[in-house]
CSV table of C-alpha atoms and ligand atoms in Angstrom, one decimal:
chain,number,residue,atom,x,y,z
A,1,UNK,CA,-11.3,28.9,-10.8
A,2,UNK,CA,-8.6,26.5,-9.5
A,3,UNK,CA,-7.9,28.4,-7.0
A,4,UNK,CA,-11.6,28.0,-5.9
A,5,UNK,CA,-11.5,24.4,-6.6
A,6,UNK,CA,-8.6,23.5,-4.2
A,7,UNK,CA,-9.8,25.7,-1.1
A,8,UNK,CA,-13.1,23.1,-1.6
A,9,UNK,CA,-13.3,20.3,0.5
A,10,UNK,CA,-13.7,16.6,-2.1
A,11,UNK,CA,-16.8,15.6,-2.0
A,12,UNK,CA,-15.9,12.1,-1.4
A,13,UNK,CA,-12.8,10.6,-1.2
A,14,UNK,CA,-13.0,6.2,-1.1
A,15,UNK,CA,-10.4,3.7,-1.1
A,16,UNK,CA,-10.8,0.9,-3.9
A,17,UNK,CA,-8.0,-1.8,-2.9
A,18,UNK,CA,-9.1,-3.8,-5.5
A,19,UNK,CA,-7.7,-1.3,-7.8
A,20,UNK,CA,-4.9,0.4,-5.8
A,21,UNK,CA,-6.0,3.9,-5.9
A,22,UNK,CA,-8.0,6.5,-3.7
A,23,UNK,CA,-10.4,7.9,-5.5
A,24,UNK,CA,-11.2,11.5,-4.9
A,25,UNK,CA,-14.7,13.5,-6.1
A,26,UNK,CA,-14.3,17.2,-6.7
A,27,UNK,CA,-17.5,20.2,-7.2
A,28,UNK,CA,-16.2,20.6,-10.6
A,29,UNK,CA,-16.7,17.2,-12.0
A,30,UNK,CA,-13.3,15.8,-11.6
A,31,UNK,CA,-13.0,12.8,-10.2
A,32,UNK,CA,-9.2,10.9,-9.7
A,33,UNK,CA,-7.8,7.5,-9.5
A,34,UNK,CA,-4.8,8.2,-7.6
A,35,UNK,CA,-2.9,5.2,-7.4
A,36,UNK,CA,-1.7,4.3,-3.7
A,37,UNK,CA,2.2,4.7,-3.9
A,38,UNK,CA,1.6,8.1,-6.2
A,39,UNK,CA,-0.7,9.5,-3.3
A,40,UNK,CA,1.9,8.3,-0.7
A,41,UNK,CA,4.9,9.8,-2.0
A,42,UNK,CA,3.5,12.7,-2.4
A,43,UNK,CA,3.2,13.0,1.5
A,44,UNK,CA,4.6,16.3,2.5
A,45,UNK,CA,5.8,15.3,6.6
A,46,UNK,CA,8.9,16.6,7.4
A,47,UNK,CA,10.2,13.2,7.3
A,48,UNK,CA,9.1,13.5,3.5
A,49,UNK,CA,10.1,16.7,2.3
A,50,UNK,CA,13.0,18.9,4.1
A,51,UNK,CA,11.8,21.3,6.0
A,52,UNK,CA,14.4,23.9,5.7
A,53,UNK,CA,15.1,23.5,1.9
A,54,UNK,CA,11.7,21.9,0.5
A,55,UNK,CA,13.4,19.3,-1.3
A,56,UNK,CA,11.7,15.9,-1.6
A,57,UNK,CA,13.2,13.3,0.6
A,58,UNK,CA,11.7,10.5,-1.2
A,59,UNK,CA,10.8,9.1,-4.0
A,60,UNK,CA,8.6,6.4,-6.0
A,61,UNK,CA,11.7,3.9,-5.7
A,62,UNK,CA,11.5,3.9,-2.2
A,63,UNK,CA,7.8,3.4,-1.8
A,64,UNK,CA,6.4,-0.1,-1.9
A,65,UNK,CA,4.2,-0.6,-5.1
A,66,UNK,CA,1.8,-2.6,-3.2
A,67,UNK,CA,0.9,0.0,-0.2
A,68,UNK,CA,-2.3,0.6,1.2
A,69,UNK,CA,-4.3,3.4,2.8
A,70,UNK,CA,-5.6,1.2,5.6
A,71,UNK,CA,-7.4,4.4,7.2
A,72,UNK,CA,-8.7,7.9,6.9
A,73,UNK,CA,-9.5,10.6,9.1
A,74,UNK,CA,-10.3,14.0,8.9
A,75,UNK,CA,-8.2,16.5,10.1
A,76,UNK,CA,-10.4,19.8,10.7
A,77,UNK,CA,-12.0,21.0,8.1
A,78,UNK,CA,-8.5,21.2,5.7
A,79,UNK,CA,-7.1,17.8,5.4
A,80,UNK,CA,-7.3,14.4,5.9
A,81,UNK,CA,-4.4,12.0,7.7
A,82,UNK,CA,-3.8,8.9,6.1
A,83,UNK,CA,-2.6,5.5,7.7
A,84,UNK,CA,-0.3,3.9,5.5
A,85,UNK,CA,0.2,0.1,5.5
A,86,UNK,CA,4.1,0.9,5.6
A,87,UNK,CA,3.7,2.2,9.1
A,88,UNK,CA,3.5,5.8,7.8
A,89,UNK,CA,1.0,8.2,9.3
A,90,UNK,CA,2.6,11.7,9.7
A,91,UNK,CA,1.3,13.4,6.6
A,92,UNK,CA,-1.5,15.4,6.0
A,93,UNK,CA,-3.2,16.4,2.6
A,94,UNK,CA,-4.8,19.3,2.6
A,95,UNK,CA,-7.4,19.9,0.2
A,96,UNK,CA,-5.2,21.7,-2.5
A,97,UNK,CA,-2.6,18.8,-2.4
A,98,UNK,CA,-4.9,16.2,-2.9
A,99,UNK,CA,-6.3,18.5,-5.6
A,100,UNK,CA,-2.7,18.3,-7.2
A,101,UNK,CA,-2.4,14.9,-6.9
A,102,UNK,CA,-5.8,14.4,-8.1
A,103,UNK,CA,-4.9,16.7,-11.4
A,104,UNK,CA,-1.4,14.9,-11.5
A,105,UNK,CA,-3.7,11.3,-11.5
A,106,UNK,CA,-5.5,12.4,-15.2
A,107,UNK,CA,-2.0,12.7,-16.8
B,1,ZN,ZN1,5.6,11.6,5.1
C-alpha cells in the first residue's frame, strides 16, 4: 500500500557527497538516490511554492547543480529539515514527499 508506505518514517536517510545524492531506505525495499538539486527543488517553503495558489516558485534552473545538504535534523516524528549549502533551510519533507521524491529518483 503506498499510502502505508508514505505515512512510514525511512528507515535511513544518508548523505553521499561523493555522489551528490541523499539516499533514502524505505520498509518496502526501496531505496533512492536522490540527487541534491532534484531533492532541493522540490522543497515545498512558502518561499518555494505559493502559498495561495500552489504553484512552484522555482525550478531546476535556478538551483545550483553542485548544492549540498550540509545538515539534517528531525523534525517530530513527520519530517526532517534540511540545511542547504545555498543558505536555504526553510523546507521541510515530510515522510510522503520524500517518498515522492524518492519514487520520482527511480525514473
Ligand atoms: Zn524552500
Amino acid at each position: 500500500m503506498t499510502d502505508d508506505a508514505a505515512a512510514t518514517p525511512p528507515l535511513s536517510i544518508r548523505r553521499d557527497h561523493a555522489a551528490g545524492v541523499l539516499r533514502i531506505a524505505w520498509h518496502d525495499g526501496l531505496e533512492a538516490a536522490a540527487k541534491y538539486p532534484q531533492v532541493r527543488v522540490a522543497c515545498s517553503c512558502a518561499r518555494c511554492v505559493d502559498e495561495v495558489t500552489g504553484k512552484r516558485l522555482i525550478d531546476i534552473t535556478d538551483i545550483d547543480p553542485l548544492v549540498i545538504a550540509e545538515e539534517l535534523q528531525a523534525v517530530g516524528a513527520y519530517a526532517i529539515r534540511i540545511q542547504w549549502s545555498d543558505g536555504h533551510n526553510t523546507g521541510l519533507y515530510t515522510w510522503p514527499q520524500l517518498r515522492a521524491i524518492s519514487e520520482a529518483a527511480l525514473e
